[in-house]
Coordinates of N, CA and C in Angstrom, one line a residue:
Chain A
Q1 N -64.7 38.0 -251.8 CA -64.1 39.3 -251.5 C -62.7 39.1 -251.0
S2 N -61.7 39.9 -251.4 CA -60.4 39.8 -250.9 C -60.1 40.9 -249.9
A3 N -59.1 40.6 -249.0 CA -58.7 41.5 -248.0 C -58.1 42.8 -248.7
L4 N -58.3 43.9 -248.0 CA -57.7 45.1 -248.5 C -56.2 45.0 -248.2
T5 N -55.4 45.7 -249.0 CA -53.9 45.5 -248.9 C -53.3 46.7 -248.1
Q6 N -52.6 46.3 -247.0 CA -51.9 47.3 -246.2 C -50.4 46.8 -246.1
P7 N -49.5 47.8 -246.0 CA -48.1 47.4 -245.7 C -48.0 46.7 -244.4
P8 N -47.2 45.7 -244.3 CA -47.2 45.0 -243.0 C -46.6 45.8 -241.9
S9 N -45.7 46.8 -242.2 CA -45.1 47.5 -241.1 C -44.9 49.0 -241.6
A10 N -44.8 49.9 -240.6 CA -44.5 51.3 -240.8 C -43.8 51.7 -239.5
S11 N -43.0 52.8 -239.7 CA -42.3 53.3 -238.5 C -41.9 54.7 -238.6
G12 N -41.7 55.4 -237.5 CA -41.3 56.8 -237.5 C -40.8 57.1 -236.1
S13 N -40.1 58.2 -236.0 CA -39.5 58.7 -234.8 C -40.6 59.6 -234.1
P14 N -40.5 59.7 -232.8 CA -41.4 60.6 -232.1 C -41.4 62.0 -232.7
G15 N -42.6 62.6 -232.9 CA -42.8 63.9 -233.5 C -42.9 63.9 -235.1
Q16 N -42.5 62.8 -235.7 CA -42.6 62.7 -237.1 C -44.1 62.3 -237.5
S17 N -44.3 62.3 -238.9 CA -45.6 61.8 -239.4 C -45.4 60.5 -240.2
V18 N -46.4 59.7 -240.1 CA -46.4 58.4 -240.8 C -47.7 58.2 -241.5
T19 N -47.7 57.7 -242.7 CA -48.9 57.4 -243.5 C -49.0 56.0 -243.8
I20 N -50.1 55.4 -243.5 CA -50.4 54.0 -243.8 C -51.4 53.9 -244.9
S21 N -51.2 53.1 -245.9 CA -52.1 53.0 -247.1 C -53.0 51.7 -246.9
C22 N -54.1 51.8 -247.7 CA -55.1 50.7 -247.6 C -55.6 50.6 -249.1
A23 N -55.1 49.7 -249.8 CA -55.5 49.6 -251.2 C -56.7 48.5 -251.4
G24 N -57.7 49.0 -252.1 CA -58.8 48.1 -252.4 C -59.1 48.2 -253.9
T25 N -60.4 48.1 -254.2 CA -60.9 48.1 -255.6 C -62.1 49.0 -255.7
S26 N -62.6 49.1 -256.9 CA -63.8 49.9 -257.1 C -65.1 49.3 -256.4
S27 N -65.0 48.1 -256.0 CA -66.1 47.4 -255.3 C -66.1 47.6 -253.8
D28 N -65.0 48.2 -253.3 CA -65.0 48.5 -251.9 C -64.5 49.9 -251.6
V29 N -63.2 50.1 -251.4 CA -62.7 51.4 -251.0 C -63.1 52.5 -252.0
G30 N -62.9 52.2 -253.3 CA -63.2 53.1 -254.4 C -64.6 53.4 -254.6
G31 N -65.5 52.5 -254.2 CA -66.9 52.6 -254.6 C -67.8 53.3 -253.5
Y32 N -67.2 53.5 -252.3 CA -68.0 54.0 -251.2 C -67.2 54.9 -250.3
S33 N -67.9 55.8 -249.6 CA -67.1 56.6 -248.6 C -67.3 56.0 -247.2
Y34 N -67.2 54.7 -247.1 CA -67.3 54.0 -245.9 C -66.0 53.3 -245.5
V35 N -64.9 54.0 -245.4 CA -63.7 53.5 -244.9 C -63.5 53.9 -243.5
S36 N -63.1 52.9 -242.7 CA -62.8 53.2 -241.3 C -61.4 52.6 -240.9
W37 N -60.9 53.1 -239.8 CA -59.6 52.7 -239.3 C -59.6 52.4 -237.9
Y38 N -58.9 51.3 -237.5 CA -58.9 50.9 -236.1 C -57.5 50.7 -235.6
Q39 N -57.3 51.0 -234.3 CA -56.0 50.9 -233.6 C -56.2 49.7 -232.7
Q40 N -55.2 48.8 -232.6 CA -55.3 47.7 -231.7 C -54.0 47.5 -231.0
H41 N -54.0 47.7 -229.7 CA -52.8 47.4 -228.9 C -52.9 45.9 -228.5
P42 N -51.7 45.3 -228.2 CA -51.6 43.8 -227.9 C -52.6 43.4 -226.8
G43 N -53.4 42.4 -227.1 CA -54.3 41.8 -226.2 C -55.6 42.6 -226.0
K44 N -55.7 43.7 -226.7 CA -56.9 44.5 -226.6 C -57.8 44.4 -227.8
A45 N -59.1 44.9 -227.6 CA -60.0 44.9 -228.7 C -59.6 46.2 -229.6
P46 N -59.9 46.1 -230.9 CA -59.7 47.3 -231.8 C -60.5 48.5 -231.3
K47 N -59.9 49.7 -231.6 CA -60.5 50.9 -231.2 C -60.7 51.8 -232.5
L48 N -61.9 52.3 -232.7 CA -62.2 53.1 -233.8 C -61.4 54.4 -233.8
M49 N -60.7 54.7 -234.9 CA -59.9 56.0 -235.0 C -60.5 56.9 -236.0
I50 N -60.9 56.4 -237.1 CA -61.4 57.2 -238.3 C -62.6 56.5 -238.8
Y51 N -63.7 57.2 -239.2 CA -64.8 56.6 -239.9 C -65.2 57.5 -241.1
E52 N -66.0 56.9 -242.0 CA -66.4 57.7 -243.2 C -65.2 58.4 -243.8
V53 N -64.1 57.7 -244.0 CA -62.9 58.2 -244.6 C -62.1 59.2 -243.8
T54 N -62.8 60.3 -243.4 CA -62.0 61.4 -242.8 C -62.5 61.8 -241.4
K55 N -63.6 61.2 -240.9 CA -64.1 61.7 -239.6 C -63.5 61.0 -238.4
R56 N -63.3 61.9 -237.4 CA -62.7 61.4 -236.1 C -63.7 61.3 -235.0
P57 N -63.8 60.1 -234.3 CA -64.8 60.1 -233.2 C -64.3 61.0 -232.1
S58 N -65.2 61.3 -231.2 CA -64.9 62.1 -230.1 C -63.8 61.4 -229.2
G59 N -62.8 62.2 -228.8 CA -61.8 61.6 -228.0 C -60.5 61.1 -228.7
V60 N -60.6 61.0 -230.0 CA -59.4 60.6 -230.9 C -58.7 61.9 -231.2
P61 N -57.4 61.9 -230.9 CA -56.6 63.1 -231.1 C -56.6 63.5 -232.6
D62 N -56.5 64.9 -232.8 CA -56.5 65.3 -234.2 C -55.2 65.1 -234.9
R63 N -54.3 64.4 -234.3 CA -53.1 63.9 -234.9 C -53.4 62.8 -235.9
F64 N -54.5 62.2 -235.8 CA -55.0 61.1 -236.7 C -55.9 61.7 -237.7
S65 N -55.6 61.4 -239.0 CA -56.4 61.9 -240.1 C -56.5 60.9 -241.2
G66 N -57.6 60.9 -241.9 CA -57.8 60.0 -243.0 C -58.1 60.7 -244.3
S67 N -57.8 59.9 -245.4 CA -58.1 60.5 -246.7 C -58.3 59.3 -247.7
K68 N -58.7 59.6 -248.9 CA -58.9 58.6 -249.9 C -58.7 59.2 -251.3
S69 N -58.0 58.4 -252.1 CA -57.9 58.8 -253.5 C -58.1 57.5 -254.4
G70 N -59.1 57.6 -255.2 CA -59.4 56.4 -256.0 C -59.7 55.2 -255.1
N71 N -59.0 54.1 -255.4 CA -59.2 52.9 -254.7 C -58.3 52.7 -253.4
T72 N -57.6 53.7 -253.1 CA -56.7 53.7 -251.9 C -57.0 54.7 -250.9
A73 N -57.2 54.2 -249.6 CA -57.4 55.1 -248.5 C -56.1 55.2 -247.7
S74 N -55.9 56.2 -246.9 CA -54.7 56.4 -246.1 C -55.1 56.9 -244.7
L75 N -54.3 56.5 -243.8 CA -54.3 57.0 -242.4 C -53.0 57.7 -242.1
T76 N -53.0 58.9 -241.7 CA -51.8 59.7 -241.4 C -51.8 59.9 -239.9
V77 N -50.7 59.6 -239.2 CA -50.5 59.9 -237.8 C -49.4 61.0 -237.8
S78 N -49.7 62.2 -237.3 CA -48.8 63.3 -237.2 C -48.3 63.4 -235.8
G79 N -47.1 64.0 -235.6 CA -46.6 64.1 -234.2 C -46.6 62.8 -233.5
L80 N -45.9 61.8 -234.0 CA -45.9 60.5 -233.4 C -45.6 60.5 -232.0
Q81 N -46.3 59.7 -231.2 CA -46.1 59.6 -229.8 C -45.9 58.1 -229.5
A82 N -45.2 57.8 -228.4 CA -44.9 56.4 -228.0 C -46.2 55.5 -228.0
E83 N -47.3 56.1 -227.5 CA -48.5 55.4 -227.3 C -49.2 55.1 -228.6
D84 N -48.7 55.6 -229.8 CA -49.3 55.3 -231.1 C -48.8 54.0 -231.6
E85 N -47.8 53.4 -231.0 CA -47.3 52.1 -231.4 C -48.4 51.1 -231.2
A86 N -48.8 50.5 -232.3 CA -49.9 49.5 -232.3 C -50.1 49.0 -233.7
D87 N -51.1 48.1 -233.8 CA -51.5 47.6 -235.1 C -52.6 48.4 -235.6
Y88 N -52.7 48.7 -236.9 CA -53.7 49.5 -237.5 C -54.4 48.7 -238.6
Y89 N -55.7 48.7 -238.6 CA -56.5 48.0 -239.6 C -57.5 49.0 -240.3
C90 N -57.5 48.9 -241.6 CA -58.6 49.6 -242.4 C -59.7 48.6 -242.6
S91 N -60.9 49.2 -242.9 CA -62.1 48.4 -243.2 C -62.9 49.2 -244.2
S92 N -63.6 48.5 -245.0 CA -64.5 49.2 -246.0 C -65.8 48.4 -246.2
Y93 N -66.8 49.1 -246.5 CA -68.1 48.5 -246.9 C -67.8 48.0 -248.3
A94 N -68.4 46.8 -248.6 CA -68.1 46.2 -249.9 C -69.5 45.6 -250.5
G95 N -70.4 46.5 -250.5 CA -71.7 46.1 -251.2 C -72.4 45.0 -250.4
G96 N -72.8 45.2 -249.2 CA -73.5 44.2 -248.4 C -72.6 43.4 -247.5
N97 N -71.3 43.5 -247.8 CA -70.3 42.9 -246.9 C -69.3 43.9 -246.3
V98 N -68.4 43.4 -245.5 CA -67.4 44.2 -244.9 C -66.1 43.6 -245.1
V99 N -65.0 44.3 -245.5 CA -63.7 43.7 -245.7 C -62.7 44.5 -244.9
F100 N -61.8 43.8 -244.3 CA -60.7 44.4 -243.5 C -59.4 44.3 -244.3
G101 N -58.5 45.2 -244.0 CA -57.1 45.1 -244.4 C -56.3 44.1 -243.6
G102 N -55.1 43.7 -244.1 CA -54.4 42.7 -243.3 C -53.7 43.3 -242.1
G103 N -53.7 44.6 -241.9 CA -53.1 45.2 -240.7 C -51.7 45.7 -241.0
T104 N -51.3 46.8 -240.3 CA -50.0 47.4 -240.3 C -49.5 47.6 -238.9
K105 N -48.3 47.1 -238.6 CA -47.7 47.3 -237.3 C -46.9 48.6 -237.4
L106 N -47.4 49.6 -236.6 CA -46.7 50.9 -236.5 C -45.7 50.9 -235.3
T107 N -44.4 51.1 -235.6 CA -43.4 51.1 -234.6 C -42.9 52.6 -234.4
V108 N -42.9 53.0 -233.2 CA -42.3 54.4 -232.9 C -40.9 54.1 -232.4
L109 N -40.0 54.6 -233.2 CA -38.6 54.3 -233.0 C -38.0 55.0 -231.8
Chain B
Q1 N -73.6 54.1 -221.7 CA -72.4 53.5 -222.4 C -72.8 52.1 -222.8
V2 N -72.6 51.8 -224.1 CA -72.9 50.5 -224.6 C -71.7 49.5 -224.3
Q3 N -72.1 48.4 -223.8 CA -71.1 47.3 -223.6 C -71.5 46.0 -224.2
L4 N -70.5 45.3 -224.7 CA -70.8 44.0 -225.3 C -69.9 42.9 -224.6
Q5 N -70.4 41.8 -224.4 CA -69.7 40.7 -223.7 C -69.9 39.4 -224.4
E6 N -68.8 38.8 -224.9 CA -68.9 37.5 -225.5 C -68.9 36.4 -224.5
S7 N -69.6 35.3 -224.7 CA -69.6 34.1 -223.9 C -69.7 32.8 -224.7
G8 N -69.2 31.7 -224.2 CA -69.3 30.5 -224.8 C -68.1 29.6 -224.5
P9 N -68.1 28.4 -225.0 CA -67.0 27.4 -224.8 C -65.7 27.9 -225.3
G10 N -64.6 27.7 -224.6 CA -63.3 28.1 -225.1 C -62.6 27.0 -225.9
L11 N -63.2 25.8 -225.9 CA -62.6 24.7 -226.6 C -63.7 23.9 -227.3
V12 N -63.5 23.7 -228.6 CA -64.5 23.0 -229.4 C -63.7 21.9 -230.2
K13 N -64.3 20.7 -230.3 CA -63.7 19.6 -231.1 C -63.8 19.8 -232.6
P14 N -62.8 19.4 -233.3 CA -63.0 19.4 -234.8 C -64.2 18.7 -235.3
S15 N -64.8 19.3 -236.3 CA -66.1 18.9 -237.0 C -67.3 19.3 -236.2
Q16 N -67.2 19.8 -235.0 CA -68.3 20.2 -234.2 C -68.7 21.6 -234.5
T17 N -69.7 22.1 -233.8 CA -70.2 23.5 -234.0 C -69.8 24.4 -232.9
L18 N -69.2 25.5 -233.3 CA -68.8 26.6 -232.4 C -70.0 27.5 -232.2
S19 N -70.3 27.7 -230.9 CA -71.5 28.6 -230.5 C -71.1 29.6 -229.5
L20 N -71.3 30.9 -229.9 CA -71.0 32.0 -229.0 C -72.2 33.0 -228.9
T21 N -72.3 33.6 -227.8 CA -73.3 34.6 -227.5 C -72.7 35.9 -227.1
C22 N -73.3 37.0 -227.6 CA -72.9 38.3 -227.2 C -74.1 39.0 -226.5
T23 N -73.8 39.4 -225.2 CA -74.8 40.1 -224.4 C -74.6 41.6 -224.5
V24 N -75.6 42.3 -224.9 CA -75.5 43.8 -225.0 C -76.1 44.5 -223.9
S25 N -75.4 45.5 -223.3 CA -76.0 46.3 -222.3 C -75.8 47.8 -222.7
G26 N -76.8 48.7 -222.3 CA -76.7 50.1 -222.6 C -77.2 50.4 -224.0
G27 N -77.8 49.4 -224.6 CA -78.4 49.6 -226.0 C -79.2 48.4 -226.3
S28 N -80.1 48.5 -227.3 CA -81.0 47.5 -227.7 C -80.6 46.8 -229.0
V29 N -80.6 45.5 -229.0 CA -80.3 44.8 -230.3 C -81.5 44.9 -231.2
S30 N -82.6 45.4 -230.7 CA -83.8 45.6 -231.6 C -83.8 46.9 -232.4
S31 N -82.8 47.8 -232.0 CA -82.7 49.1 -232.7 C -82.4 48.9 -234.1
G32 N -83.1 49.5 -235.0 CA -82.9 49.4 -236.4 C -81.8 50.3 -236.9
S33 N -81.1 51.0 -236.0 CA -80.0 51.9 -236.4 C -78.7 51.3 -236.4
Y34 N -78.6 50.0 -236.0 CA -77.3 49.4 -235.9 C -77.3 48.0 -236.5
Y35 N -76.1 47.5 -236.9 CA -75.8 46.1 -237.3 C -75.1 45.5 -236.0
W36 N -75.3 44.2 -235.8 CA -74.7 43.5 -234.7 C -73.8 42.5 -235.4
S37 N -72.5 42.6 -235.1 CA -71.5 41.8 -236.0 C -70.6 40.9 -235.2
W38 N -70.1 39.9 -235.9 CA -69.0 39.1 -235.4 C -67.8 39.2 -236.2
I39 N -66.7 39.3 -235.6 CA -65.3 39.4 -236.2 C -64.4 38.5 -235.5
R40 N -63.4 37.9 -236.2 CA -62.5 37.0 -235.5 C -61.1 37.4 -235.9
Q41 N -60.1 36.9 -235.1 CA -58.7 37.2 -235.3 C -57.9 36.0 -234.8
P42 N -57.3 35.3 -235.8 CA -56.4 34.2 -235.4 C -55.2 34.8 -234.7
A43 N -54.5 34.1 -233.9 CA -53.3 34.6 -233.2 C -52.3 35.1 -234.1
G44 N -51.8 36.3 -233.9 CA -50.8 36.9 -234.7 C -51.3 37.3 -236.1
K45 N -52.6 37.3 -236.4 CA -53.1 37.6 -237.7 C -54.1 38.7 -237.7
G46 N -54.6 39.1 -238.8 CA -55.5 40.2 -238.9 C -56.9 39.9 -238.6
L47 N -57.8 40.9 -238.7 CA -59.2 40.8 -238.5 C -59.9 40.2 -239.7
E48 N -60.9 39.4 -239.4 CA -61.8 38.8 -240.4 C -63.2 39.0 -240.0
W49 N -64.0 39.7 -240.9 CA -65.4 39.9 -240.6 C -66.1 38.6 -240.9
I50 N -67.0 38.2 -240.0 CA -67.7 36.9 -240.1 C -69.1 37.2 -240.7
G51 N -69.8 38.2 -240.1 CA -71.1 38.5 -240.6 C -71.8 39.5 -239.6
R52 N -73.1 39.8 -239.9 CA -73.9 40.7 -239.1 C -75.4 40.5 -239.3
I53 N -76.1 41.0 -238.3 CA -77.5 40.8 -238.3 C -78.1 42.2 -237.9
Y54 N -79.3 42.5 -238.4 CA -79.9 43.8 -238.2 C -81.4 43.6 -238.4
T55 N -82.2 44.6 -237.8 CA -83.6 44.6 -238.0 C -84.0 45.9 -238.6
R56 N -84.7 45.8 -239.7 CA -85.4 47.0 -240.3 C -86.7 46.4 -240.9
G57 N -87.7 46.4 -240.0 CA -88.9 45.7 -240.4 C -88.8 44.3 -240.1
S58 N -87.9 43.6 -240.8 CA -87.7 42.2 -240.6 C -86.2 42.0 -240.2
T59 N -85.8 40.8 -239.8 CA -84.5 40.5 -239.4 C -83.7 40.1 -240.6
N60 N -82.5 40.7 -240.8 CA -81.7 40.4 -242.0 C -80.3 40.0 -241.6
T61 N -79.6 39.3 -242.4 CA -78.2 38.9 -242.2 C -77.4 39.1 -243.4
N62 N -76.1 39.4 -243.2 CA -75.1 39.4 -244.2 C -73.9 38.6 -243.7
Y63 N -73.4 37.7 -244.6 CA -72.3 36.9 -244.1 C -71.1 37.0 -245.1
N64 N -69.9 36.8 -244.5 CA -68.7 36.7 -245.3 C -68.8 35.6 -246.3
P65 N -68.7 35.9 -247.6 CA -68.9 34.8 -248.6 C -68.1 33.5 -248.4
S66 N -66.9 33.7 -247.8 CA -66.0 32.6 -247.6 C -66.4 31.7 -246.4
L67 N -67.3 32.2 -245.6 CA -67.8 31.4 -244.4 C -69.3 31.1 -244.5
K68 N -70.0 31.7 -245.5 CA -71.4 31.7 -245.6 C -72.1 30.3 -245.4
S69 N -71.4 29.3 -246.0 CA -72.0 28.0 -245.9 C -72.0 27.4 -244.5
R70 N -71.2 28.0 -243.6 CA -71.1 27.4 -242.3 C -71.6 28.3 -241.1
V71 N -72.0 29.5 -241.5 CA -72.3 30.5 -240.4 C -73.8 30.8 -240.3
T72 N -74.3 30.9 -239.1 CA -75.6 31.4 -238.8 C -75.5 32.4 -237.6
I73 N -76.0 33.6 -237.8 CA -76.1 34.6 -236.8 C -77.6 34.9 -236.5
S74 N -77.9 34.9 -235.2 CA -79.3 35.0 -234.8 C -79.4 36.1 -233.7
L75 N -80.7 36.5 -233.4 CA -81.0 37.5 -232.5 C -81.9 37.0 -231.4
D76 N -81.7 37.4 -230.2 CA -82.7 37.1 -229.1 C -83.0 38.4 -228.4
T77 N -84.1 39.0 -228.9 CA -84.4 40.4 -228.4 C -84.8 40.3 -226.9
S78 N -85.4 39.2 -226.5 CA -85.9 39.1 -225.1 C -84.7 39.1 -224.1
K79 N -83.6 38.6 -224.5 CA -82.4 38.6 -223.7 C -81.4 39.7 -224.1
N80 N -81.7 40.5 -225.1 CA -80.8 41.5 -225.7 C -79.5 40.9 -226.0
Q81 N -79.5 39.8 -226.8 CA -78.3 39.1 -227.2 C -78.4 38.8 -228.7
F82 N -77.2 38.5 -229.2 CA -77.1 37.9 -230.5 C -76.1 36.8 -230.5
S83 N -76.2 35.9 -231.4 CA -75.4 34.7 -231.3 C -74.7 34.3 -232.6
L84 N -73.7 33.5 -232.5 CA -72.9 33.0 -233.7 C -72.9 31.5 -233.6
E85 N -73.2 30.8 -234.7 CA -72.9 29.4 -234.9 C -72.1 29.2 -236.1
L86 N -71.0 28.4 -235.9 CA -70.1 28.1 -237.0 C -69.9 26.6 -237.0
T87 N -70.4 26.0 -238.1 CA -70.4 24.5 -238.1 C -69.1 23.9 -238.7
S88 N -68.9 22.6 -238.5 CA -67.8 21.9 -239.1 C -66.5 22.6 -238.9
V89 N -66.2 22.9 -237.7 CA -65.0 23.7 -237.4 C -63.7 22.8 -237.6
T90 N -62.6 23.5 -237.9 CA -61.3 22.9 -238.0 C -60.3 23.8 -237.2
A91 N -59.1 23.3 -237.2 CA -58.1 24.1 -236.4 C -58.0 25.5 -237.0
A92 N -58.3 25.7 -238.3 CA -58.2 27.0 -238.9 C -59.2 28.0 -238.3
D93 N -60.2 27.5 -237.6 CA -61.2 28.4 -237.0 C -60.8 28.8 -235.6
T94 N -59.6 28.4 -235.1 CA -59.1 28.8 -233.8 C -58.8 30.3 -233.9
A95 N -59.3 31.1 -233.0 CA -59.2 32.6 -233.1 C -59.8 33.2 -231.8
V96 N -59.5 34.5 -231.7 CA -60.2 35.3 -230.8 C -61.5 35.8 -231.5
Y97 N -62.6 35.6 -231.0 CA -63.9 36.0 -231.6 C -64.4 37.3 -230.9
Y98 N -64.7 38.3 -231.6 CA -65.2 39.6 -231.1 C -66.6 39.8 -231.6
C99 N -67.5 40.3 -230.7 CA -68.8 40.8 -231.2 C -68.6 42.3 -231.1
A100 N -69.4 43.0 -232.0 CA -69.2 44.5 -232.1 C -70.5 45.1 -232.7
R101 N -70.7 46.3 -232.3 CA -71.8 47.1 -232.8 C -71.3 47.9 -234.0
M102 N -72.1 47.8 -235.1 CA -71.7 48.6 -236.3 C -72.8 49.6 -236.6
E103 N -72.3 50.9 -236.7 CA -73.2 52.0 -237.1 C -73.7 51.8 -238.5
W104 N -74.9 52.3 -238.8 CA -75.5 52.2 -240.1 C -74.5 52.8 -241.2
L105 N -73.6 53.7 -240.8 CA -72.6 54.2 -241.7 C -71.4 53.4 -241.8
E106 N -71.5 52.1 -241.5 CA -70.5 51.1 -241.8 C -69.2 51.2 -241.0
Y107 N -69.3 51.5 -239.7 CA -68.1 51.4 -238.9 C -68.4 50.8 -237.5
F108 N -67.4 50.2 -236.9 CA -67.6 49.5 -235.7 C -67.3 50.4 -234.5
D109 N -68.3 50.8 -233.7 CA -68.0 51.8 -232.7 C -67.8 51.2 -231.3
Y110 N -68.4 50.0 -231.1 CA -68.3 49.4 -229.8 C -67.9 47.9 -230.0
W111 N -66.9 47.4 -229.2 CA -66.5 46.0 -229.3 C -66.5 45.3 -228.0
G112 N -66.7 44.0 -228.0 CA -66.5 43.2 -226.8 C -65.1 43.1 -226.6
Q113 N -64.7 42.4 -225.5 CA -63.3 42.3 -225.1 C -62.7 41.1 -225.9
G114 N -63.5 40.3 -226.5 CA -63.0 39.1 -227.3 C -62.9 37.9 -226.4
T115 N -63.2 36.7 -227.1 CA -63.1 35.5 -226.4 C -62.3 34.5 -227.3
L116 N -61.3 33.8 -226.7 CA -60.5 32.8 -227.4 C -61.2 31.5 -227.6
V117 N -61.4 31.0 -228.8 CA -61.9 29.7 -229.0 C -60.9 28.9 -229.7
T118 N -60.6 27.8 -229.1 CA -59.6 26.8 -229.7 C -60.3 25.6 -230.2
V119 N -59.9 25.2 -231.4 CA -60.5 24.0 -232.0 C -59.4 22.9 -231.9
S120 N -59.7 21.9 -231.1 CA -58.7 20.9 -230.8 C -59.4 19.6 -230.2
S121 N -58.9 18.5 -230.5 CA -59.5 17.3 -229.9 C -58.8 17.0 -228.6

């Protein structure tokens, strides 16, 4: 299994929107509705932000949203805030296995 | 509130076996509703799923195909713990190792704080 493909970096100014992509194949992202997204601040454990492609856990701001088209999933952060600066990872079920993306460093300018 | 805590040696010699334990509180590792997983992250790099264990009637495991020949994950229900063994380690296995609970719908909802394991002589 290969890692999902994410852009290494993304950026935006406070208040703007940013979208991070997560490209996979029909054996993972495209084949199941089990894509999740995690936020990781330096030195901390990852935090669940989105699950089952579009669902937000309790406590996650509605500025975070997820979507999927074909073999590519996306995370959109609207109304960027300084505390959104972090690394973001996508993950997908892959037929008995789990695969992560390589991660995207989001910078708030 | 579910909590997970990793424990084990922070330094392992090359060619030896890395052994870590995850102690779970606030939930039961016997619950058939969850997977209990290990994930690692080398310094400055991304997350890598190692494998998971779960019980549904019997105890079952899934492993990352790239690590499968060296990995064993086991469950100790009496201590509410699950463990990781990784054999024949090299410097490439140096990483922060996380244990995590995975919902049946394939997402990680609770994570341990992580523990750094360095492979060096």
